[in-house]
PDB file of C-alpha atoms in Angstrom:
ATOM      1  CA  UNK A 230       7.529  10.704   6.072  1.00 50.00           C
ATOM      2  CA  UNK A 231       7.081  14.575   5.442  1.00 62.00           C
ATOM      3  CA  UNK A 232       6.013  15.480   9.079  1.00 68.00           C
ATOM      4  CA  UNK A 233       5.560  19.041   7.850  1.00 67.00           C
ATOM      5  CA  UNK A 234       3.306  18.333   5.495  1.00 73.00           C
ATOM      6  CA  UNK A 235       1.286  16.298   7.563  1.00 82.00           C
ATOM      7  CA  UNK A 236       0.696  18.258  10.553  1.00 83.00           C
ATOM      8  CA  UNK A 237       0.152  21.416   8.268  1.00 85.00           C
ATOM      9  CA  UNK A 238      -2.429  19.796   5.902  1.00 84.00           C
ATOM     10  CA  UNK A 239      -0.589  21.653   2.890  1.00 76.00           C
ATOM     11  CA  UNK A 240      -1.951  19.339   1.394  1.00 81.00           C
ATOM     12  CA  UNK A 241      -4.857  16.464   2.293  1.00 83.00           C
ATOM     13  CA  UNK A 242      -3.425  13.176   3.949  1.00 87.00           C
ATOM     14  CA  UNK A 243      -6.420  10.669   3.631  1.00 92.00           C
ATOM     15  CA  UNK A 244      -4.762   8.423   0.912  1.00 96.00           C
ATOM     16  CA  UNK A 245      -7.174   7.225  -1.982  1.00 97.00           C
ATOM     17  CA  UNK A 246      -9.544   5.042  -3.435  1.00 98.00           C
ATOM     18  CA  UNK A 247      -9.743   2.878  -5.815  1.00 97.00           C
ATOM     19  CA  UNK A 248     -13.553   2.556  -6.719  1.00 97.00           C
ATOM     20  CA  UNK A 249     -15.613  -0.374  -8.580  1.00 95.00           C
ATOM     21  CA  UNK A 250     -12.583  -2.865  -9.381  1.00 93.00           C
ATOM     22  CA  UNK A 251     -13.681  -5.722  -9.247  1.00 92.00           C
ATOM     23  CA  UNK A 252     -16.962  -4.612  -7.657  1.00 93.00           C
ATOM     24  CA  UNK A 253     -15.160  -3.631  -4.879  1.00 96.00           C
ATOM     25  CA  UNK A 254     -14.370   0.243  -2.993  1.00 98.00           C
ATOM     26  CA  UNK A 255     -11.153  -0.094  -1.812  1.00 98.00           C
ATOM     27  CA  UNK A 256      -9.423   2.699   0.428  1.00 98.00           C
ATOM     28  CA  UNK A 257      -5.870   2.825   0.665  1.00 98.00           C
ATOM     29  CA  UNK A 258      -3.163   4.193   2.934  1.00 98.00           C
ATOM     30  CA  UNK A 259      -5.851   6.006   5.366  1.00 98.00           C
ATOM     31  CA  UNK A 260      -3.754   8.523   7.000  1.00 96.00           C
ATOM     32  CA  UNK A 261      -5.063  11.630   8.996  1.00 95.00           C
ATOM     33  CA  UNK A 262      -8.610  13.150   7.484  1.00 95.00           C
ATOM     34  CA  UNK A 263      -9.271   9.686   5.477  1.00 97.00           C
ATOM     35  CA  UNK A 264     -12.626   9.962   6.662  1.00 97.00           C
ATOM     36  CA  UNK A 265     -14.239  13.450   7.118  1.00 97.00           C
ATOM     37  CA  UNK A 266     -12.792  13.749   3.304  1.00 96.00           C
ATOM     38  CA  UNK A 267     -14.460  10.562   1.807  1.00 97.00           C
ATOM     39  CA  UNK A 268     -17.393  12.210   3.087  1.00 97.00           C
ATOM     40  CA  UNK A 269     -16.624  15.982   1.685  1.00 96.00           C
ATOM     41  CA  UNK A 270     -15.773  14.089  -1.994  1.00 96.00           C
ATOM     42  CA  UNK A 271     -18.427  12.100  -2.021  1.00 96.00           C
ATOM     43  CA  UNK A 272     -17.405   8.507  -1.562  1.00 96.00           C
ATOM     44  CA  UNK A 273     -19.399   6.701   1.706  1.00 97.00           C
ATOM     45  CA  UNK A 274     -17.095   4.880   3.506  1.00 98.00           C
ATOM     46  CA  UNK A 275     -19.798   2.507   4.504  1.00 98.00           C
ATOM     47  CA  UNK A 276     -19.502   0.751   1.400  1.00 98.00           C
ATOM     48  CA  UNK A 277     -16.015   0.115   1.393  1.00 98.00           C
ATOM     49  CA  UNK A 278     -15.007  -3.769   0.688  1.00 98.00           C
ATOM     50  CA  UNK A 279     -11.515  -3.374   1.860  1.00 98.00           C
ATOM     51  CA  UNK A 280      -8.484  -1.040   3.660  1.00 98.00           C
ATOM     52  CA  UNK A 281      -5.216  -1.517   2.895  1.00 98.00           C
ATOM     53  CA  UNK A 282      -2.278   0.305   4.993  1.00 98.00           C
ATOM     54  CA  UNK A 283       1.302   0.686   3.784  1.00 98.00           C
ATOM     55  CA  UNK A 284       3.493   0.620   6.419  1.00 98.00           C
ATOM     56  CA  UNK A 285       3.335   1.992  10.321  1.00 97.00           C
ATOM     57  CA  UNK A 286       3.784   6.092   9.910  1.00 96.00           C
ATOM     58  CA  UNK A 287       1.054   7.830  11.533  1.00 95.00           C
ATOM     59  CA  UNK A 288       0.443   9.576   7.764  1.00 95.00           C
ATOM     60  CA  UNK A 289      -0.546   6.300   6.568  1.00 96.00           C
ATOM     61  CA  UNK A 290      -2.745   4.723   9.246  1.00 97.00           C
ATOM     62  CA  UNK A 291      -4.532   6.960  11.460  1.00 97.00           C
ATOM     63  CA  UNK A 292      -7.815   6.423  10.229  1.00 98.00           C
ATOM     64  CA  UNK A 293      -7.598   2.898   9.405  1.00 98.00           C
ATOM     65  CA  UNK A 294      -9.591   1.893  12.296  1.00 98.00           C
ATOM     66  CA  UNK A 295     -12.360   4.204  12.150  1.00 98.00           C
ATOM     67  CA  UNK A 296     -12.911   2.826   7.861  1.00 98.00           C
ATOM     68  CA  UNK A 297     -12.815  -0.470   9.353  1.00 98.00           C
ATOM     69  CA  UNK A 298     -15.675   0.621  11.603  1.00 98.00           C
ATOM     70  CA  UNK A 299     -17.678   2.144   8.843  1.00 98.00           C
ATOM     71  CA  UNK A 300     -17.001  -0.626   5.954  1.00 98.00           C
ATOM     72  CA  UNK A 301     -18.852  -3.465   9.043  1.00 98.00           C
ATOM     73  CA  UNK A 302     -21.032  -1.472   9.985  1.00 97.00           C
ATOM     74  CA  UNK A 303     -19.706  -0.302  12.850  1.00 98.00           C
ATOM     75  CA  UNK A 304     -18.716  -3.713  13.928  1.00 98.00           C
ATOM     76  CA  UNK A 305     -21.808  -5.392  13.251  1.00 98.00           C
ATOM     77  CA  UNK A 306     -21.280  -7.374  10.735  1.00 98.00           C
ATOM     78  CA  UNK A 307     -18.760  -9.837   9.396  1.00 98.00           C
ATOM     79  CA  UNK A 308     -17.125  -8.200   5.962  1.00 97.00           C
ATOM     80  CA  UNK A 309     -14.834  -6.847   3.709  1.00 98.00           C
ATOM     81  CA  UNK A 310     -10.799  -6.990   3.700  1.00 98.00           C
ATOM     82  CA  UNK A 311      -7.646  -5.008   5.595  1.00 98.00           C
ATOM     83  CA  UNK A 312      -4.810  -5.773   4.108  1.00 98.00           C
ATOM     84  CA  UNK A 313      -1.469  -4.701   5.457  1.00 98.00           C
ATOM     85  CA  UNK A 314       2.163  -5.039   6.606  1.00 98.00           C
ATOM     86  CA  UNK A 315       3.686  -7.350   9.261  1.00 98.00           C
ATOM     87  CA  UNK A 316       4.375  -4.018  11.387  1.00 98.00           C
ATOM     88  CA  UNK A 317       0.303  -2.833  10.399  1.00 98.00           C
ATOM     89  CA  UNK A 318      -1.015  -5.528  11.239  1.00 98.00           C
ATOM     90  CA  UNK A 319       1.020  -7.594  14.113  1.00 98.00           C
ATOM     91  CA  UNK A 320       3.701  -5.194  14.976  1.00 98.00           C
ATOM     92  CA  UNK A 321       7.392  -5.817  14.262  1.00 98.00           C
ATOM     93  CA  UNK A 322      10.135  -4.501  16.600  1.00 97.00           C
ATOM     94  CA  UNK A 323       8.874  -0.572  17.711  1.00 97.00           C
ATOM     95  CA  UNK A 324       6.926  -0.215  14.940  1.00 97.00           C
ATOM     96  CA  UNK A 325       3.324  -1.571  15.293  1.00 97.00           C
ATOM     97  CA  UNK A 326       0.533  -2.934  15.757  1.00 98.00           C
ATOM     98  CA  UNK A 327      -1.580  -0.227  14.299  1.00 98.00           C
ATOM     99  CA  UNK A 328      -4.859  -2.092  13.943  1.00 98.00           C
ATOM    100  CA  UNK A 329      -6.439  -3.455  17.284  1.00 98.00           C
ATOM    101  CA  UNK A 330      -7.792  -6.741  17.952  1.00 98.00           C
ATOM    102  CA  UNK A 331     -11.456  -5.539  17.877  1.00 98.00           C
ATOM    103  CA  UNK A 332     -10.996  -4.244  14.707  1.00 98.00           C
ATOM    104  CA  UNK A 333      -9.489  -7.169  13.059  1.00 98.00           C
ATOM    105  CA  UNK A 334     -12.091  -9.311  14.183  1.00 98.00           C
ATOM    106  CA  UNK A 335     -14.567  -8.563  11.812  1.00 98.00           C
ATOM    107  CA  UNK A 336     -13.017  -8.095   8.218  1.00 98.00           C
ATOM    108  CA  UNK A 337     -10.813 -10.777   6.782  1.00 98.00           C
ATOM    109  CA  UNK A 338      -7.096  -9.602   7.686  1.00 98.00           C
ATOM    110  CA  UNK A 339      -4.188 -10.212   5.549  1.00 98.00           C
ATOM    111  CA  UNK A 340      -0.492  -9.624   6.031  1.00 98.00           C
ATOM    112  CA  UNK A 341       1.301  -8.996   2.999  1.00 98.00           C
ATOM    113  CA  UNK A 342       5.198  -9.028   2.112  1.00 97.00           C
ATOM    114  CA  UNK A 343       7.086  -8.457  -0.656  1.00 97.00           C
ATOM    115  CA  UNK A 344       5.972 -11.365  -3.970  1.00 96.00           C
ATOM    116  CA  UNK A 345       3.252 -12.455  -1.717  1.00 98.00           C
ATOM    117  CA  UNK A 346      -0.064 -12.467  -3.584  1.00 98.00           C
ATOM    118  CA  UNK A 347      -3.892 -12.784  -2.137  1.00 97.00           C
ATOM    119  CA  UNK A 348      -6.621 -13.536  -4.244  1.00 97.00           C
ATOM    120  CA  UNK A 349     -10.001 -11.318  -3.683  1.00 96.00           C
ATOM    121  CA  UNK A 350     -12.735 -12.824  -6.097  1.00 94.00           C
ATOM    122  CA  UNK A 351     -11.340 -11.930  -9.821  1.00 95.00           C
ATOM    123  CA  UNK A 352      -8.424  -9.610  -8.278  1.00 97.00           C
ATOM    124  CA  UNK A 353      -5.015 -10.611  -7.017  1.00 98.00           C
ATOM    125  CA  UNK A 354      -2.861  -8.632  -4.817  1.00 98.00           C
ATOM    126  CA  UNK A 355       0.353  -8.799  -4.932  1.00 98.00           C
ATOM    127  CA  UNK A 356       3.167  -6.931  -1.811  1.00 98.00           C
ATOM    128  CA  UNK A 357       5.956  -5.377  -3.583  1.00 98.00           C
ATOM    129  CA  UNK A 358       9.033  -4.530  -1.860  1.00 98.00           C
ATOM    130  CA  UNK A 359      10.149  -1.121  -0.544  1.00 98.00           C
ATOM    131  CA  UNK A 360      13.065   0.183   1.447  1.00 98.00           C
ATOM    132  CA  UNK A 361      11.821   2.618   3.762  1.00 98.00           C
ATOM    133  CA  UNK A 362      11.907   3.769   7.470  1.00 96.00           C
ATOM    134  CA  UNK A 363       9.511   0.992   8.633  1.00 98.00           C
ATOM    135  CA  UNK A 364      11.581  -2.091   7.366  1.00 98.00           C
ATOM    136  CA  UNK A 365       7.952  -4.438   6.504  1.00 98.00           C
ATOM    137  CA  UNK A 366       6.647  -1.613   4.663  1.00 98.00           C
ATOM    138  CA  UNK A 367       4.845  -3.045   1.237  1.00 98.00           C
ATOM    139  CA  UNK A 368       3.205  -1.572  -1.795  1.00 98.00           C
ATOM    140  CA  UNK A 369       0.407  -3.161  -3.553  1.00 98.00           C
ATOM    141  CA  UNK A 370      -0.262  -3.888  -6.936  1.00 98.00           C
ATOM    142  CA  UNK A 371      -3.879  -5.146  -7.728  1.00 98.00           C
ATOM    143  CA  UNK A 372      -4.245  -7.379 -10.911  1.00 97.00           C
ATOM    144  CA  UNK A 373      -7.188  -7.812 -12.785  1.00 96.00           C
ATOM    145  CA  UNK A 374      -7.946  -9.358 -16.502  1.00 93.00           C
ATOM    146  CA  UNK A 375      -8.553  -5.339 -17.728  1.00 94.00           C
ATOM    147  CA  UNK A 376      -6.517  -3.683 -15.478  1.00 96.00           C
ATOM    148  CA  UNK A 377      -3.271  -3.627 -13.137  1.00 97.00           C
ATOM    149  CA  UNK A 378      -2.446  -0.587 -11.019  1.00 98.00           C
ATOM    150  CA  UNK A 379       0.720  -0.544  -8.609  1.00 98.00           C
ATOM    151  CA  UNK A 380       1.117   1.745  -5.800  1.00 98.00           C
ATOM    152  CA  UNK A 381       4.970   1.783  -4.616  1.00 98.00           C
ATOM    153  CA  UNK A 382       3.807   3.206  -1.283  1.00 98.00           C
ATOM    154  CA  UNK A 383       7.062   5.037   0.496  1.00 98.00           C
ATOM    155  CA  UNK A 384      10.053   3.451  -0.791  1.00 98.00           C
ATOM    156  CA  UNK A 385      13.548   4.783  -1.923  1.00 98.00           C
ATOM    157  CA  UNK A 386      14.381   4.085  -5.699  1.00 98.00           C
ATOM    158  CA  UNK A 387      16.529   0.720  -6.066  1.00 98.00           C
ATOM    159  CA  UNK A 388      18.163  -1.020  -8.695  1.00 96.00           C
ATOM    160  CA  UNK A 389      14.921  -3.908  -8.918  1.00 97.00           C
ATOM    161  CA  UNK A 390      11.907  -1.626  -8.220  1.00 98.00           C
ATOM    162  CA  UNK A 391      10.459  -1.635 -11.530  1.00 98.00           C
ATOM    163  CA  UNK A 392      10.521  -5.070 -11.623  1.00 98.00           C
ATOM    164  CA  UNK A 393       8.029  -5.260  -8.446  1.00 98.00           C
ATOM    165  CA  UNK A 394       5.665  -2.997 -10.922  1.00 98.00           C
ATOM    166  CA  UNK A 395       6.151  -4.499 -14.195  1.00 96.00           C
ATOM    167  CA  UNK A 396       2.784  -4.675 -16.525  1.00 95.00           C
ATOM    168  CA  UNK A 397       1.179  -1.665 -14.346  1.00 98.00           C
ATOM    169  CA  UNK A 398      -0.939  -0.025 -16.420  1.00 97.00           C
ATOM    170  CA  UNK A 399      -1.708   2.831 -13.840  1.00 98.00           C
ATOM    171  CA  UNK A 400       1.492   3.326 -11.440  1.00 98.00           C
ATOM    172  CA  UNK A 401       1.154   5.443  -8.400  1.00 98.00           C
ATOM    173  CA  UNK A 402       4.039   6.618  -6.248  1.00 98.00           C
ATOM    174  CA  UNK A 403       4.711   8.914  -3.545  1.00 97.00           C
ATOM    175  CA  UNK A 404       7.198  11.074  -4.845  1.00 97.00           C
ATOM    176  CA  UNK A 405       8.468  13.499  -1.497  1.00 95.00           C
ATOM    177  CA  UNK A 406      11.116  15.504  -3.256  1.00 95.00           C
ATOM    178  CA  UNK A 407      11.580  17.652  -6.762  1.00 96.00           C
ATOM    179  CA  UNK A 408      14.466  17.288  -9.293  1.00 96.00           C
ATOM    180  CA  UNK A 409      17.503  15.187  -7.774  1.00 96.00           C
ATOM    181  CA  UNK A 410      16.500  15.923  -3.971  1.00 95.00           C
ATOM    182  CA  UNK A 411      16.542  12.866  -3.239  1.00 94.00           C
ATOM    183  CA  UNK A 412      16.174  11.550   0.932  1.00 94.00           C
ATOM    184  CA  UNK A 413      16.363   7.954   2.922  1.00 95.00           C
ATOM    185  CA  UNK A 414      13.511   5.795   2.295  1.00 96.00           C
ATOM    186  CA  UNK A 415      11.655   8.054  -0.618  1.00 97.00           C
ATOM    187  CA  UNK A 416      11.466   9.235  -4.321  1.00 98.00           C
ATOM    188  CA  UNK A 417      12.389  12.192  -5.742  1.00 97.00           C
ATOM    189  CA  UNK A 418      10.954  13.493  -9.317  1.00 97.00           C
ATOM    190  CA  UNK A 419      14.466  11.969 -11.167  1.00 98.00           C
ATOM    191  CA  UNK A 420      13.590   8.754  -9.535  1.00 98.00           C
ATOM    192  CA  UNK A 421       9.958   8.362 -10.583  1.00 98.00           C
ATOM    193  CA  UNK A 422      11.141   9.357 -13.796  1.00 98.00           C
ATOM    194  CA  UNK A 423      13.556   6.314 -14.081  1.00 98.00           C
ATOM    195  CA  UNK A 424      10.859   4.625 -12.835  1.00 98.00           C
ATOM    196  CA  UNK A 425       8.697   5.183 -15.196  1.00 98.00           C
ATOM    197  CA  UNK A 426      10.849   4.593 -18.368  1.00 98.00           C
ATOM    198  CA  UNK A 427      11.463   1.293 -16.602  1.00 98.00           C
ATOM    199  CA  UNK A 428       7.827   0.207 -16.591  1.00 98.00           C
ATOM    200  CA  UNK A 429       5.767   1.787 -19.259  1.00 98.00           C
ATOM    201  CA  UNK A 430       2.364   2.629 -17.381  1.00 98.00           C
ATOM    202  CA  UNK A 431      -0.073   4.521 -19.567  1.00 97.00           C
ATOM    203  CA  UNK A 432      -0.711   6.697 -16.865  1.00 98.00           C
ATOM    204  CA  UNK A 433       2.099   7.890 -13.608  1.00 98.00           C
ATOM    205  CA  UNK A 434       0.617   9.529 -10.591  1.00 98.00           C
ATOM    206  CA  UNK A 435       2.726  11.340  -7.901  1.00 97.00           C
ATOM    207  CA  UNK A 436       1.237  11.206  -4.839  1.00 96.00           C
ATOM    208  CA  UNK A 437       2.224  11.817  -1.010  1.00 94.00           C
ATOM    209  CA  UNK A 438       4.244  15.045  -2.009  1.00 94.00           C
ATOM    210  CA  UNK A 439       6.546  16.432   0.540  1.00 90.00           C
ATOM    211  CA  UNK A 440       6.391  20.061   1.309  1.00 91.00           C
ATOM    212  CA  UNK A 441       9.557  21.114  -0.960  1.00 92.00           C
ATOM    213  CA  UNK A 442       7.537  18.997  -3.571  1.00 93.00           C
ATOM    214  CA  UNK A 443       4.611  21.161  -2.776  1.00 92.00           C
ATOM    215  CA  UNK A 444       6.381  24.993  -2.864  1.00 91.00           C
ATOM    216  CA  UNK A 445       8.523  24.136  -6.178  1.00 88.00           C
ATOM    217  CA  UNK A 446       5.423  23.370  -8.390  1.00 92.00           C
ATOM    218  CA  UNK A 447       4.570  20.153  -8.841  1.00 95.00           C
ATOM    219  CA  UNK A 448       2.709  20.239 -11.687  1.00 96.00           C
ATOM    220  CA  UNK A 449       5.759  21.652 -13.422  1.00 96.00           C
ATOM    221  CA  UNK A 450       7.528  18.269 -12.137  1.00 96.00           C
ATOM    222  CA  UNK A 451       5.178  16.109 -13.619  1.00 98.00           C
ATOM    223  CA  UNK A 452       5.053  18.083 -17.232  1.00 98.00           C
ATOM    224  CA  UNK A 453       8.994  17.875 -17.578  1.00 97.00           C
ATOM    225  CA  UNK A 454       8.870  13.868 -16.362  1.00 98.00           C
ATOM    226  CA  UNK A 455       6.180  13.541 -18.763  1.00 98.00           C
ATOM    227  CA  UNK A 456       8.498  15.119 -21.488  1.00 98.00           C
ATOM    228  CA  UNK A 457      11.425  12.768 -20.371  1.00 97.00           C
ATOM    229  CA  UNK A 458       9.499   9.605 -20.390  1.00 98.00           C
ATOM    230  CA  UNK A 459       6.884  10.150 -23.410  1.00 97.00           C
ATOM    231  CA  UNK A 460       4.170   8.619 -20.106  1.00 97.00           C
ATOM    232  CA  UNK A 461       1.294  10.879 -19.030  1.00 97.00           C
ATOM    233  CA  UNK A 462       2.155  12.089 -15.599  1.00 98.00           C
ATOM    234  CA  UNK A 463      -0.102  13.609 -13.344  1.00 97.00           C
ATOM    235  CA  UNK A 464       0.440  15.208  -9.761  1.00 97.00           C
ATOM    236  CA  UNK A 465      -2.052  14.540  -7.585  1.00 95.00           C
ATOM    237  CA  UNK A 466      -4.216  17.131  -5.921  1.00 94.00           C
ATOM    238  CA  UNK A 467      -6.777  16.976  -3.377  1.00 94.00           C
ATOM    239  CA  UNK A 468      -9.986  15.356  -4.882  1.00 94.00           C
ATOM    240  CA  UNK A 469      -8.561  14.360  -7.679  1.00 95.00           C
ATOM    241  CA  UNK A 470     -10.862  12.145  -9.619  1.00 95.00           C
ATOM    242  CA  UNK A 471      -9.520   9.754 -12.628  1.00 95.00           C
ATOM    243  CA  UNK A 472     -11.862   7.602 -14.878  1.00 94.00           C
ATOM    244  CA  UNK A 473     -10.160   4.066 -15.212  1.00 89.00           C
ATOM    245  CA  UNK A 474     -12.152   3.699 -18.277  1.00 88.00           C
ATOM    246  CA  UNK A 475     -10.986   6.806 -20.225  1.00 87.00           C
ATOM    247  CA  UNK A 476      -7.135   5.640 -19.027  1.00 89.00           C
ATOM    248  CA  UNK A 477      -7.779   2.224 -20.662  1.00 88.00           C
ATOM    249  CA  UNK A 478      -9.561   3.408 -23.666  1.00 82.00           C
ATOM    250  CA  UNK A 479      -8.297   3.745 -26.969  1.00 46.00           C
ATOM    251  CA  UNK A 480      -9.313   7.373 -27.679  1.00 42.00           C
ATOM    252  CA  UNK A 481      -8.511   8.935 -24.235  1.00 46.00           C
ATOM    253  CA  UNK A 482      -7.168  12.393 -24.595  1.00 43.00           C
ATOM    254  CA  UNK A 483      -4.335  13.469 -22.550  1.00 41.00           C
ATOM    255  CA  UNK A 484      -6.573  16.671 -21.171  1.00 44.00           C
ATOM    256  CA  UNK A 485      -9.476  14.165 -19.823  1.00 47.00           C
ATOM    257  CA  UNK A 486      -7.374  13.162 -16.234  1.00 42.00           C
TER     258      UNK A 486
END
């Protein structure tokens, strides 16, 4: 975790949606301003089906519980999905629980690990392993008949990674460091770049940038992986909206993200 980042809002640390997949809103990884900035992009969080959280760092969770309020209705109503962790969502050693009782009595609650898959309707989840700080941390990859998009949440690059992300068509990472810069339990731009040779995504987003990420250009970082790998890269940027449908689509142009 980028502390630094965080607690200067260099840049936003709400996490992001995935909207109308499977007729679902899904928010994911809602860390600090999650919800005043659905609201200032224009995405209700009222009509959310489901929250997913990462792992147990306060840049991933703190607004988990106050989505969960909004997607039932403020705890009206019986609906929608959290997914998370063992440490999210039961607590494991000092890290955990970050979801209270009250709130997980409404939606359906998950725990997800590493290979584990949950079926939602027409989408399957599936945990894929990390190695991080918080030692349950999992990232998702949702699988649908049109679509697969993986998010490797905070992980360091390992020999096996790509095979927890194989057949993503969109792949999402947090990438913390430029160049070779690499730290415990995260990515640097070399990494993602392996990375993405290894899997073959039509589309690579780095997310969750660390502040040395942030000074050193990281668009700059995601035109010379692009170069490397052949894959469009993009670094992500506060508001950032993508059209699934133009990524998919045979005549996307790589100026339309």
């Amino acid at each position: 975790m980028d502390a630094f980042a965080t607690i200067t809002q260099k840049r936003m640390t709400g996490g992001f949606r995935i909207d109308d997949i499977d007729g679902k809103n899904l928010h994911i990884d809602p860390g600090p301003g999650a919800l005043i900035r659905s609201y200032q992009f224009g995405r209700d969080p009222r009509k959310l089906s489901g929250v997913f959280v990462s792992h147990s760092h306060t840049d991933h969770y703190t607004d988990a519980e106050v989505l969960i309020e909004a997607m039932t209705k403020g705890m009206t109503r019986r609906k929608g999905i959290v997914v998370g962790s063992l440490s999210v969502i039961e607590g494991f050693k000092q890290w955990g629980p970050c979801i209270s009782d009250y709130h997980k009595s409404k939606p359906e609650v998950t725990t997800l690990g590493a290979n584990k898959i949950k079926k939602f309707g027409d989408m399957k989840v599936k945990g894929t392993k990390t190695i991080h700080g918080d030692p349950t941390a999992v990232g998702f990859q949702f699988q649908l008949k049109d679509i697969t998009i993986s998010y490797t949440a905070d992980t360091e690059y390992f020999e096996k990674l790509h095979k927890y992300h194989r057949s993503a068509d969109i792949l999402v990472a947090s990438v913390i460091r430029p160049r070779d810069e690499r730290i415990p339990g995260h990515m640097c731009s070399d990494d993602f770049s392996k990375l993405i040779a290894e899997v073959s995504p039509k589309l690579a987003i780095m997310t969750h940038l660390g502040m040395k990420m942030i000074i050193n250009n990281p668009e700059r970082e995601a035109e010379r992986i692009q170069e490397e790998t052949g894959v469009k890269v993009l670094a992500a940027r506060d508001g950032m909206h993508i059209n699934l449908d133009q990524v998919m689509g045979q005549q996307q142009r790589l100026d339309d993200y």
